[in-house]
Tab-separated table of C-alpha atoms and ligand atoms in Angstrom:
chain	number	residue	atom	x	y	z
A	1	MET	CA	1.906	-3.535	26.176
A	2	VAL	CA	-0.022	-2.245	23.188
A	3	SER	CA	1.916	0.079	20.934
A	4	ARG	CA	0.743	3.622	20.355
A	5	VAL	CA	-0.753	4.222	16.941
A	6	ILE	CA	-0.500	7.688	15.467
A	7	PRO	CA	-2.814	7.964	12.460
A	8	VAL	CA	-1.551	9.758	9.385
A	9	GLU	CA	-3.442	11.912	6.913
A	10	PRO	CA	-4.921	10.095	3.880
A	11	PHE	CA	-2.207	9.424	1.306
A	12	ASP	CA	-1.663	7.772	-2.084
A	13	LEU	CA	0.631	4.809	-2.450
A	14	VAL	CA	1.407	3.244	-5.809
A	15	VAL	CA	3.135	-0.139	-5.751
A	16	PHE	CA	5.013	-0.816	-8.976
A	17	GLY	CA	5.540	-4.573	-9.222
A	18	ALA	CA	2.245	-5.146	-7.415
A	19	THR	CA	1.917	-8.772	-8.499
A	20	GLY	CA	5.442	-9.701	-7.416
A	21	ASP	CA	6.619	-11.702	-4.461
A	22	LEU	CA	7.676	-8.785	-2.268
A	23	ALA	CA	4.393	-6.930	-2.767
A	24	GLN	CA	2.463	-10.053	-1.942
A	25	ARG	CA	4.523	-11.196	1.045
A	26	LYS	CA	5.544	-7.913	2.618
A	27	ILE	CA	4.224	-4.621	1.269
A	28	LEU	CA	0.487	-5.251	1.035
A	29	PRO	CA	0.288	-7.334	4.243
A	30	ALA	CA	2.153	-4.519	6.036
A	31	LEU	CA	-0.354	-1.955	4.756
A	32	PHE	CA	-3.245	-4.192	5.713
A	33	ARG	CA	-1.949	-4.624	9.250
A	34	ARG	CA	-1.435	-0.890	9.680
A	35	PHE	CA	-4.973	-0.371	8.395
A	36	CYS	CA	-6.299	-2.832	10.975
A	37	ALA	CA	-4.305	-1.043	13.661
A	38	GLY	CA	-6.217	2.121	12.769
A	39	GLN	CA	-3.234	3.963	11.331
A	40	ILE	CA	-4.347	4.238	7.716
A	41	PRO	CA	-7.441	6.402	7.332
A	42	ALA	CA	-10.311	6.137	4.884
A	43	GLY	CA	-9.575	8.243	1.819
A	44	THR	CA	-6.159	6.650	1.387
A	45	ARG	CA	-5.638	5.211	-2.089
A	46	ILE	CA	-3.473	2.165	-2.678
A	47	ILE	CA	-2.853	1.452	-6.335
A	48	GLY	CA	-1.239	-1.719	-7.563
A	49	ALA	CA	0.540	-1.418	-10.901
A	50	ALA	CA	2.176	-4.191	-12.909
A	51	ARG	CA	2.220	-5.591	-16.418
A	52	SER	CA	-0.428	-8.278	-15.816
A	53	GLY	CA	-3.757	-7.362	-17.322
A	54	PHE	CA	-5.824	-7.680	-14.145
A	55	SER	CA	-8.930	-5.627	-13.516
A	56	THR	CA	-9.306	-4.044	-10.077
A	57	SER	CA	-11.748	-6.750	-9.057
A	58	ASP	CA	-9.365	-9.537	-10.222
A	59	TYR	CA	-6.579	-7.935	-8.249
A	60	ARG	CA	-8.715	-7.499	-5.141
A	61	GLU	CA	-9.693	-11.148	-5.350
A	62	LYS	CA	-6.071	-12.250	-5.583
A	63	LEU	CA	-5.079	-9.888	-2.810
A	64	SER	CA	-7.873	-11.089	-0.592
A	65	SER	CA	-6.651	-14.678	-0.778
A	66	ASP	CA	-2.991	-13.617	-0.318
A	67	LEU	CA	-3.846	-11.522	2.724
A	68	LYS	CA	-5.927	-14.282	4.295
A	69	GLN	CA	-2.839	-16.474	4.157
A	70	GLN	CA	-0.443	-13.812	5.364
A	71	VAL	CA	-2.307	-12.062	8.152
A	72	SER	CA	-3.997	-13.923	10.984
A	73	GLU	CA	-7.693	-13.363	11.551
A	74	GLN	CA	-6.961	-12.440	15.134
A	75	ILE	CA	-5.295	-9.300	13.875
A	76	CYS	CA	-7.502	-8.503	10.907
A	77	ASP	CA	-10.970	-9.946	10.464
A	78	VAL	CA	-13.063	-10.328	7.312
A	79	ASP	CA	-14.873	-7.038	7.829
A	80	ALA	CA	-11.557	-5.221	8.015
A	81	LEU	CA	-10.381	-7.054	4.907
A	82	ALA	CA	-13.455	-5.945	2.962
A	83	LYS	CA	-12.897	-2.320	4.015
A	84	PHE	CA	-9.190	-2.462	3.204
A	85	LEU	CA	-9.844	-3.862	-0.265
A	86	GLN	CA	-12.030	-0.835	-0.987
A	87	LEU	CA	-8.908	1.330	-0.729
A	88	VAL	CA	-7.092	-0.765	-3.325
A	89	THR	CA	-7.320	-0.481	-7.105
A	90	TYR	CA	-5.171	-1.847	-9.907
A	91	VAL	CA	-3.725	-0.422	-13.128
A	92	PRO	CA	-2.037	-2.587	-15.786
A	93	LEU	CA	1.105	-0.632	-16.605
A	94	ASP	CA	4.340	-0.971	-18.518
A	95	ALA	CA	7.287	0.625	-16.747
A	96	THR	CA	9.290	0.912	-19.960
A	97	GLY	CA	6.457	1.793	-22.350
A	98	GLU	CA	3.457	4.083	-22.312
A	99	MET	CA	0.779	1.527	-21.476
A	100	GLY	CA	-1.174	2.400	-18.341
A	101	TRP	CA	0.397	5.751	-17.485
A	102	SER	CA	-2.564	7.898	-18.474
A	103	ALA	CA	-4.815	5.586	-16.472
A	104	LEU	CA	-2.514	6.005	-13.475
A	105	CYS	CA	-2.690	9.787	-13.884
A	106	GLU	CA	-6.464	9.621	-13.821
A	107	ARG	CA	-6.443	7.320	-10.837
A	108	ILE	CA	-4.496	9.707	-8.682
A	109	SER	CA	-5.833	12.922	-10.133
A	110	GLY	CA	-7.496	15.315	-7.761
A	111	ALA	CA	-4.833	14.898	-5.107
A	112	GLY	CA	-3.933	18.239	-3.577
A	113	ALA	CA	-0.408	19.592	-3.966
A	114	ASP	CA	0.342	18.709	-0.351
A	115	ARG	CA	-1.038	15.182	-0.359
A	116	VAL	CA	1.617	12.577	0.403
A	117	GLN	CA	2.325	10.394	-2.628
A	118	VAL	CA	4.462	7.308	-2.240
A	119	PHE	CA	5.736	5.437	-5.291
A	120	TYR	CA	7.096	2.084	-4.210
A	121	PHE	CA	9.537	0.637	-6.762
A	122	SER	CA	9.132	-3.044	-5.955
A	123	VAL	CA	10.861	-3.933	-9.213
A	124	GLY	CA	14.369	-4.747	-10.438
A	125	PRO	CA	16.862	-1.852	-10.487
A	126	THR	CA	16.843	-1.687	-14.295
A	127	LEU	CA	13.332	-0.254	-14.052
A	128	PHE	CA	14.178	2.498	-11.534
A	129	GLY	CA	15.266	4.897	-14.283
A	130	PRO	CA	12.300	4.333	-16.627
A	131	LEU	CA	9.848	4.655	-13.732
A	132	ALA	CA	11.440	7.850	-12.439
A	133	GLU	CA	11.413	9.385	-15.924
A	134	ARG	CA	7.772	8.578	-16.542
A	135	LEU	CA	6.635	9.801	-13.149
A	136	HIS	CA	8.055	13.141	-14.184
A	137	SER	CA	7.025	13.232	-17.817
A	138	TYR	CA	3.437	12.363	-16.864
A	139	GLY	CA	3.455	15.090	-14.208
A	140	LEU	CA	2.700	12.618	-11.460
A	141	THR	CA	4.852	14.189	-8.772
A	142	ASN	CA	4.329	16.944	-6.259
A	143	ALA	CA	6.330	18.430	-3.376
A	144	GLU	CA	5.243	15.566	-1.126
A	145	THR	CA	6.255	12.782	-3.503
A	146	ARG	CA	8.491	10.053	-2.081
A	147	ILE	CA	9.934	7.063	-3.863
A	148	VAL	CA	10.878	3.837	-2.136
A	149	VAL	CA	13.551	1.631	-3.667
A	150	GLU	CA	14.391	-1.888	-2.665
A	151	LYS	CA	17.706	-3.642	-2.492
A	152	PRO	CA	19.803	-4.645	-4.280
A	153	PHE	CA	20.816	-1.012	-4.697
A	154	GLY	CA	23.410	-1.727	-7.335
A	155	HIS	CA	25.776	-4.589	-7.838
A	156	ASP	CA	28.947	-2.657	-7.131
A	157	LEU	CA	30.056	0.928	-6.594
A	158	ALA	CA	29.784	1.915	-10.262
A	159	SER	CA	26.235	0.621	-10.658
A	160	ALA	CA	25.153	2.135	-7.320
A	161	ARG	CA	26.537	5.494	-8.476
A	162	ASP	CA	24.639	5.179	-11.740
A	163	LEU	CA	21.424	4.450	-9.878
A	164	ASN	CA	21.989	7.362	-7.514
A	165	ARG	CA	22.619	9.658	-10.484
A	166	THR	CA	19.522	8.429	-12.314
A	167	LEU	CA	17.306	8.957	-9.299
A	168	ALA	CA	18.936	12.293	-8.482
A	169	SER	CA	18.113	13.614	-11.928
A	170	HIS	CA	14.428	13.371	-11.026
A	171	PHE	CA	14.215	13.492	-7.228
A	172	GLU	CA	15.828	15.241	-4.301
A	173	GLU	CA	17.761	13.015	-1.884
A	174	GLY	CA	15.102	13.896	0.716
A	175	GLN	CA	12.498	12.167	-1.480
A	176	ILE	CA	14.412	8.903	-1.939
A	177	TYR	CA	13.886	6.117	0.598
A	178	ARG	CA	16.364	3.239	0.121
A	179	ILE	CA	15.095	0.317	2.145
A	180	ASP	CA	17.230	-1.991	4.216
A	181	HIS	CA	14.573	-3.951	6.046
A	182	TYR	CA	17.003	-4.760	8.883
A	183	LEU	CA	16.739	-1.137	9.963
A	184	GLY	CA	13.001	-1.589	10.441
A	185	LYS	CA	13.373	-4.482	12.848
A	186	GLU	CA	12.304	-3.636	16.386
A	187	THR	CA	15.451	-4.992	17.993
A	188	VAL	CA	17.766	-3.351	15.508
A	189	GLN	CA	16.344	-0.015	16.567
A	190	ASN	CA	16.727	-1.184	20.123
A	191	LEU	CA	20.471	-1.247	19.535
A	192	MET	CA	20.347	2.522	19.497
A	193	ALA	CA	18.019	2.660	22.505
A	194	VAL	CA	20.293	0.367	24.514
A	195	ARG	CA	23.446	2.254	23.586
A	196	PHE	CA	22.234	5.823	23.773
A	197	GLY	CA	19.359	5.565	26.258
A	198	ASN	CA	21.459	4.084	29.075
A	199	MET	CA	24.411	5.439	30.971
A	200	LEU	CA	25.566	1.918	31.729
A	201	PHE	CA	27.075	0.800	28.439
A	202	GLU	CA	28.399	3.816	26.576
A	203	PRO	CA	31.399	4.556	28.856
A	204	LEU	CA	32.601	0.976	28.273
A	205	TRP	CA	31.815	0.934	24.565
A	206	ASN	CA	35.334	1.239	23.169
A	207	SER	CA	38.550	-0.639	22.578
A	208	GLN	CA	39.753	-0.040	26.118
A	209	TYR	CA	37.037	-2.321	27.509
A	210	VAL	CA	35.742	-4.303	24.556
A	211	ASP	CA	37.928	-7.201	23.460
A	212	HIS	CA	36.013	-7.914	20.279
A	213	ILE	CA	32.522	-7.946	18.777
A	214	GLN	CA	30.817	-10.762	16.891
A	215	ILE	CA	27.899	-10.186	14.544
A	216	THR	CA	26.158	-13.319	13.320
A	217	VAL	CA	23.198	-13.557	10.967
A	218	ALA	CA	22.573	-17.254	10.465
A	219	GLU	CA	19.744	-18.606	8.347
A	220	THR	CA	18.377	-22.108	7.870
A	221	VAL	CA	16.845	-21.365	4.468
A	222	GLY	CA	18.693	-22.045	1.225
A	223	VAL	CA	18.439	-20.167	-2.043
A	224	MET	CA	15.740	-22.217	-3.741
A	225	GLY	CA	13.388	-19.980	-5.721
A	226	ARG	CA	15.946	-17.143	-6.059
A	227	GLU	CA	18.676	-19.077	-7.855
A	228	ASP	CA	19.508	-16.565	-10.579
A	229	TYR	CA	19.631	-13.567	-8.316
A	230	TYR	CA	21.647	-15.369	-5.651
A	231	GLU	CA	24.146	-16.864	-8.062
A	232	ARG	CA	24.977	-13.307	-9.179
A	233	SER	CA	25.074	-11.917	-5.649
A	234	GLY	CA	26.299	-14.364	-3.051
A	235	ALA	CA	26.334	-13.691	0.677
A	236	MET	CA	28.681	-10.724	0.340
A	237	ARG	CA	26.355	-8.689	-1.820
A	238	ASP	CA	23.105	-10.136	-0.515
A	239	MET	CA	23.726	-9.732	3.225
A	240	MET	CA	27.160	-8.414	4.199
A	241	GLN	CA	27.247	-5.209	2.141
A	242	ASN	CA	23.886	-4.101	3.502
A	243	HIS	CA	22.306	-5.835	6.512
A	244	LEU	CA	25.467	-6.750	8.428
A	245	MET	CA	27.057	-3.460	7.482
A	246	GLN	CA	24.077	-1.622	8.965
A	247	LEU	CA	24.337	-3.629	12.182
A	248	LEU	CA	28.034	-2.878	12.343
A	249	CYS	CA	27.325	0.827	11.906
A	250	LEU	CA	24.737	0.931	14.668
A	251	ILE	CA	27.024	-0.921	17.059
A	252	ALA	CA	30.124	1.100	16.253
A	253	MET	CA	28.929	4.629	15.496
A	254	GLU	CA	29.475	7.664	17.680
A	255	PRO	CA	26.397	9.027	19.455
A	256	PRO	CA	24.587	11.307	17.007
A	257	ALA	CA	23.619	14.676	18.514
A	258	LYS	CA	19.972	13.858	17.914
A	259	PHE	CA	17.825	11.094	16.516
A	260	ASP	CA	17.402	12.830	13.229
A	261	PRO	CA	17.937	11.385	9.741
A	262	ASP	CA	21.111	13.174	8.755
A	263	ALA	CA	22.662	13.156	12.227
A	264	VAL	CA	22.285	9.349	12.400
A	265	ARG	CA	23.335	8.739	8.814
A	266	ASP	CA	26.380	10.989	9.111
A	267	GLU	CA	27.632	8.882	12.016
A	268	LYS	CA	26.982	5.608	10.200
A	269	LEU	CA	28.826	6.891	7.157
A	270	LYS	CA	31.872	7.750	9.292
A	271	VAL	CA	32.035	4.136	10.467
A	272	ILE	CA	31.985	2.765	6.922
A	273	ARG	CA	34.638	5.234	5.848
A	274	ALA	CA	36.843	4.220	8.778
A	275	LEU	CA	36.743	0.532	7.851
A	276	ASP	CA	40.117	-0.826	6.809
A	277	PRO	CA	40.357	-2.900	3.636
A	278	VAL	CA	40.022	-6.554	4.610
A	279	GLU	CA	43.032	-8.822	4.179
A	280	PRO	CA	42.250	-11.913	2.062
A	281	TYR	CA	43.312	-14.216	4.909
A	282	HIS	CA	40.741	-12.521	7.158
A	283	ILE	CA	37.888	-13.757	4.979
A	284	VAL	CA	36.326	-17.199	4.743
A	285	ARG	CA	33.831	-18.059	2.054
A	286	GLY	CA	31.675	-21.157	2.131
A	287	GLN	CA	29.116	-22.938	0.024
A	288	TYR	CA	26.618	-25.401	1.452
A	289	ALA	CA	26.840	-29.042	0.464
A	290	PRO	CA	24.707	-31.956	1.591
A	291	ALA	CA	25.311	-33.383	5.049
A	292	THR	CA	26.073	-37.104	5.015
A	293	GLY	CA	22.928	-38.946	4.043
A	294	ALA	CA	20.976	-35.759	3.287
A	295	ILE	CA	18.968	-35.685	0.099
A	296	GLY	CA	17.128	-32.952	-1.711
A	297	ARG	CA	18.267	-30.353	-4.184
A	298	ASP	CA	17.962	-27.556	-1.651
A	299	GLN	CA	20.613	-29.191	0.542
A	300	ASN	CA	23.242	-28.683	-2.109
A	301	TYR	CA	24.023	-25.169	-3.324
A	302	ARG	CA	25.480	-26.238	-6.652
A	303	GLU	CA	22.509	-28.433	-7.431
A	304	THR	CA	20.082	-25.718	-6.437
A	305	VAL	CA	21.607	-23.243	-8.842
A	306	GLU	CA	22.310	-25.960	-11.417
A	307	ASN	CA	25.924	-24.970	-11.752
A	308	GLN	CA	28.427	-27.588	-10.652
A	309	ARG	CA	31.269	-25.091	-10.988
A	310	SER	CA	29.604	-22.253	-9.108
A	311	SER	CA	31.982	-20.164	-7.030
A	312	THR	CA	29.293	-18.058	-5.365
A	313	GLU	CA	29.464	-18.038	-1.586
A	314	SER	CA	26.412	-18.879	0.509
A	315	TYR	CA	28.455	-18.150	3.640
A	316	ILE	CA	30.968	-15.514	4.532
A	317	ALA	CA	32.904	-14.741	7.685
A	318	LEU	CA	35.390	-11.930	7.992
A	319	LYS	CA	37.394	-9.903	10.435
A	320	ALA	CA	36.990	-6.146	10.112
A	321	HIS	CA	38.859	-3.275	11.712
A	322	ILE	CA	37.590	0.219	12.250
A	323	SER	CA	40.438	2.686	12.296
A	324	ASN	CA	39.282	5.394	14.646
A	325	TRP	CA	39.929	6.431	18.239
A	326	ARG	CA	37.082	4.408	19.667
A	327	TRP	CA	37.754	1.105	17.976
A	328	ALA	CA	41.417	0.858	16.960
A	329	GLY	CA	42.578	-2.592	18.091
A	330	THR	CA	39.115	-4.131	18.592
A	331	PRO	CA	38.277	-6.602	15.834
A	332	PHE	CA	34.742	-7.063	14.558
A	333	TYR	CA	34.031	-10.602	13.392
A	334	LEU	CA	31.061	-10.789	11.033
A	335	ARG	CA	29.489	-13.915	9.613
A	336	THR	CA	26.359	-14.814	7.717
A	337	GLY	CA	25.249	-17.871	5.846
A	338	LYS	CA	22.413	-19.926	4.477
A	339	ARG	CA	21.460	-23.459	5.447
A	340	LEU	CA	23.137	-23.179	8.818
A	341	LYS	CA	22.266	-24.990	12.016
A	342	ALA	CA	19.711	-22.471	13.266
A	343	ARG	CA	18.072	-19.165	12.403
A	344	SER	CA	19.743	-16.736	14.686
A	345	SER	CA	20.802	-13.094	14.421
A	346	VAL	CA	22.908	-12.102	17.376
A	347	ILE	CA	25.464	-9.485	18.300
A	348	ASN	CA	27.939	-10.437	21.003
A	349	VAL	CA	29.944	-7.705	22.641
A	350	MET	CA	32.815	-9.461	24.399
A	351	PHE	CA	34.401	-7.364	27.135
A	352	LYS	CA	37.994	-7.703	28.257
A	353	ASP	CA	39.080	-9.633	31.328
A	354	ALA	CA	39.321	-7.711	34.582
A	355	PRO	CA	42.921	-6.448	34.680
A	356	HIS	CA	43.813	-8.374	37.834
A	357	SER	CA	42.145	-11.192	39.734
A	358	ILE	CA	42.245	-10.651	43.496
A	359	PHE	CA	40.960	-14.213	43.899
A	360	GLY	CA	43.930	-15.842	42.225
A	361	GLU	CA	43.971	-17.595	38.892
A	362	GLU	CA	42.583	-20.831	40.387
A	363	ALA	CA	39.244	-19.064	41.118
A	364	GLY	CA	38.774	-18.772	37.372
A	365	ARG	CA	38.169	-15.689	35.265
A	366	HIS	CA	35.085	-14.765	33.311
A	367	ALA	CA	34.966	-11.752	31.071
A	368	ASN	CA	31.621	-9.961	30.838
A	369	HIS	CA	29.686	-10.429	27.705
A	370	LEU	CA	26.636	-8.643	26.327
A	371	LYS	CA	24.519	-10.631	23.949
A	372	ILE	CA	21.923	-8.812	21.892
A	373	ARG	CA	19.470	-11.232	20.282
A	374	LEU	CA	17.941	-9.660	17.202
A	375	GLN	CA	15.864	-12.648	16.140
A	376	PRO	CA	14.329	-14.931	17.214
A	377	ASN	CA	13.736	-14.589	21.010
A	378	GLU	CA	14.594	-10.901	20.917
A	379	GLY	CA	16.273	-9.734	24.060
A	380	ILE	CA	19.475	-8.961	25.867
A	381	THR	CA	21.659	-11.051	28.134
A	382	LEU	CA	24.493	-9.651	30.196
A	383	SER	CA	26.806	-12.212	31.698
A	384	VAL	CA	28.064	-11.287	35.132
A	385	THR	CA	30.662	-13.014	37.287
A	386	ILE	CA	29.610	-14.183	40.766
A	387	LYS	CA	30.878	-16.583	43.380
A	388	GLU	CA	30.009	-20.197	42.821
A	389	PRO	CA	27.491	-20.934	45.572
A	390	GLY	CA	28.399	-23.228	48.474
A	391	PRO	CA	31.375	-23.747	50.733
A	392	GLY	CA	34.789	-24.685	49.438
A	393	GLY	CA	36.527	-21.421	48.784
A	394	MET	CA	36.157	-18.655	46.313
A	395	ARG	CA	35.474	-19.944	42.861
A	396	LEU	CA	33.919	-17.742	40.243
A	397	MET	CA	31.205	-18.483	37.751
A	398	ASP	CA	29.259	-16.758	35.015
A	399	VAL	CA	25.532	-16.050	35.373
A	400	PRO	CA	23.273	-14.487	32.784
A	401	LEU	CA	21.184	-11.427	33.557
A	402	ASP	CA	18.620	-12.189	30.963
A	403	MET	CA	15.921	-9.989	29.553
A	404	SER	CA	13.539	-11.282	26.988
A	405	PHE	CA	11.722	-8.395	25.318
A	406	ALA	CA	8.651	-10.568	24.853
A	407	GLU	CA	8.394	-11.228	28.597
A	408	ALA	CA	9.397	-7.757	29.673
A	409	LEU	CA	6.851	-6.086	27.452
A	410	GLY	CA	3.902	-7.718	29.131
A	411	PRO	CA	1.362	-10.429	28.504
A	412	LYS	CA	0.702	-9.432	24.952
A	413	GLY	CA	4.381	-9.526	24.101
A	414	ILE	CA	6.133	-7.072	21.840
A	415	ASP	CA	4.160	-5.317	19.203
A	416	PRO	CA	4.510	-7.847	16.378
A	417	ALA	CA	4.835	-5.113	13.759
A	418	ASP	CA	6.910	-6.283	10.839
A	419	ALA	CA	9.856	-4.199	9.666
A	420	TYR	CA	7.911	-3.216	6.545
A	421	GLU	CA	5.013	-1.813	8.571
A	422	ARG	CA	7.320	0.518	10.425
A	423	LEU	CA	9.311	1.500	7.355
A	424	ILE	CA	6.328	2.181	5.103
A	425	MET	CA	4.704	4.356	7.745
A	426	ASP	CA	8.001	6.219	8.179
A	427	VAL	CA	7.936	6.964	4.458
A	428	VAL	CA	4.414	8.314	4.753
A	429	ARG	CA	5.468	10.475	7.721
A	430	GLY	CA	8.553	11.616	5.819
A	431	ASN	CA	11.108	10.270	8.296
A	432	GLN	CA	14.309	9.049	6.603
A	433	THR	CA	16.236	8.044	9.736
A	434	LEU	CA	15.889	4.324	9.047
A	435	PHE	CA	16.692	4.556	5.341
A	436	MET	CA	20.074	4.531	3.675
A	437	ARG	CA	21.413	7.693	2.171
A	438	GLY	CA	23.039	7.553	-1.271
A	439	ASP	CA	26.552	8.234	0.033
A	440	GLU	CA	26.193	5.510	2.670
A	441	VAL	CA	25.326	2.902	0.057
A	442	GLU	CA	28.217	4.008	-2.129
A	443	ALA	CA	30.660	3.867	0.779
A	444	ALA	CA	29.503	0.337	1.604
A	445	TRP	CA	30.114	-0.750	-1.983
A	446	GLY	CA	33.464	1.019	-1.906
A	447	TRP	CA	34.524	-1.273	0.936
A	448	THR	CA	33.000	-4.392	-0.632
A	449	ASP	CA	34.229	-4.038	-4.221
A	450	PRO	CA	37.966	-4.680	-3.637
A	451	ILE	CA	37.133	-7.802	-1.643
A	452	ILE	CA	35.078	-9.239	-4.483
A	453	ALA	CA	37.642	-8.121	-7.070
A	454	GLY	CA	40.317	-9.970	-5.067
A	455	TRP	CA	38.328	-13.225	-5.202
A	456	GLN	CA	37.835	-12.835	-8.911
A	457	ALA	CA	41.510	-12.118	-9.534
A	458	ARG	CA	42.616	-15.113	-7.469
A	459	GLY	CA	39.902	-17.449	-8.799
A	460	ASP	CA	38.840	-18.026	-5.194
A	461	VAL	CA	36.523	-21.003	-4.636
A	462	PRO	CA	34.343	-21.159	-1.500
A	463	LYS	CA	34.900	-23.998	0.978
A	464	PRO	CA	32.095	-26.546	1.184
A	465	TYR	CA	30.249	-26.826	4.502
A	466	GLU	CA	27.550	-29.271	5.493
A	467	SER	CA	23.970	-28.037	5.376
A	468	GLY	CA	22.764	-27.735	8.951
A	469	SER	CA	26.253	-27.082	10.343
A	470	THR	CA	27.795	-23.883	11.729
A	471	GLY	CA	29.687	-23.185	8.493
A	472	PRO	CA	33.138	-24.059	7.169
A	473	GLY	CA	35.855	-25.090	9.634
A	474	ASP	CA	38.116	-22.305	8.360
A	475	ALA	CA	35.773	-19.775	9.914
A	476	ASP	CA	36.624	-21.256	13.319
A	477	LEU	CA	40.300	-20.926	12.513
A	478	LEU	CA	39.786	-17.250	11.739
A	479	LEU	CA	39.067	-16.695	15.430
A	480	ARG	CA	41.281	-19.415	16.833
A	481	ARG	CA	44.298	-17.732	15.287
A	482	ASP	CA	43.442	-14.793	17.578
A	483	GLN	CA	42.846	-17.105	20.604
A	484	ARG	CA	39.118	-16.472	20.361
A	485	GLU	CA	36.028	-18.508	19.556
A	486	TRP	CA	32.715	-17.923	17.902
A	487	ARG	CA	29.741	-18.007	20.220
A	488	GLY	CA	27.385	-20.873	19.316
A	489	ILE	CA	24.653	-20.551	16.711
A	490	ASN	CA	21.540	-21.343	18.707
A	491	PRO	CA	17.901	-20.682	17.979
B	501	LIG	C1	17.155	-10.428	2.362
B	501	LIG	C2	18.092	-11.332	1.634
B	501	LIG	O1	17.513	-9.087	2.160
B	501	LIG	O2	17.203	-10.736	3.749
B	501	LIG	C3	17.736	-12.787	1.878
B	501	LIG	O3	18.024	-11.058	0.245
B	501	LIG	C4	17.673	-13.074	3.349
B	501	LIG	O4	18.665	-13.657	1.244
B	501	LIG	C5	16.799	-12.054	4.064
B	501	LIG	O5	17.149	-14.373	3.523
B	501	LIG	C6	16.902	-12.218	5.563
B	501	LIG	O6	15.949	-11.396	6.194
B	501	LIG	P1	15.325	-11.813	7.598
B	501	LIG	O7	14.440	-10.656	7.921
B	501	LIG	O8	14.595	-13.101	7.395
B	501	LIG	O9	16.472	-11.965	8.543
């Protein structure tokens, strides 16, 4: 199945931080792929801006070699690359000084008042304010200006509020696109399609039928290359406060009246606000350590960050409760970690046992279970109870009704669009549904802050776990205490 491409009108997109890692790995490859798909028309202007003193031809040369590595020739050939590079220019610019701003004004002069202008802040949050101020003082904005800001959106509630205030003094909320790239993932959006596009699940989607829900985002990578940032963040700030929180919201929210930015974000916000504070004994923090015989700095968190006393967690598991009519009494177990056994993001909705077994206890009981695989092997499996085949009485067994999106969507598989492709084009189209609103981000920090403050007050130290394992043993206890078990972490 080939996805439908709806071209947009020519637009201007300025990437601040154009020589950085994110621009090189995600933003420019995403634009290039959308160009090759025929979505970005001629006349569009993509302007890279950063401190490095490149000329446009230097930058194009660098970009050309980056894109050749990032995007396969089957998707974009050399002719397409040459045409794409013609859309791209570069301006050396200082976000905190005046260097380059007049040149940027010239570069995007002549744009009509209704031409879409996207300013992508692919820079650290300390530069958001200076960039926003200069965009205004140099008169670079119009009614169709949008700014895109990357995570981390703050470090805690106070800093997120400051950032929101700074941005709000120059832009309307409707112009601010806060990215959480998890919301751009095909299968994450499928969560909403599965829940609200089918009659089958929604009547059962509550504490009367759901025993508990597990959300796992397991990674095999460590933190090498991002040591400073990670040491200050840890898994709570890096993953739980944003990506897992967003998954939790999509799984738990009430059906919005329509698929419209504020309707969806209002419902997500209600979920975050209904979250109970988490008890300290419902949280397990871990830090990866080398498995027996393993060598290499990246196997050992403390060596990677060169801090033998580090108390930053590279793993966190917790039990959350949502105090509302739908979910009271159904725990949500969330876990995420680095250097785990496999890369696997999965949501498991575990239904309750049937209230009575007409076959007798000896036939065995199997509760239904819906597994939503977000990555890799995107798809859905529903476990259903049937009779064990063969003679010998009525014994029950579990069988999976399995749907792999890649198989179901035909020989070409799912549209391989990356989250950034979808999100950037949503910015250009002016659709904020998949972006976080300021109050949502603040509410998420409001839930996270007391947890982190508690660790600091108690001098909490994460438990070591072996690289390549499923995480610290205490995380298993978290569920065992409730007579439950984590589902496996499998690729
Ligand atoms: C980022 C985190 O936001 O998400 C990283 O900062 C993490 O630490 C990454 O590795 C995971 O994203 P994905 O798309 O690979 O699941």
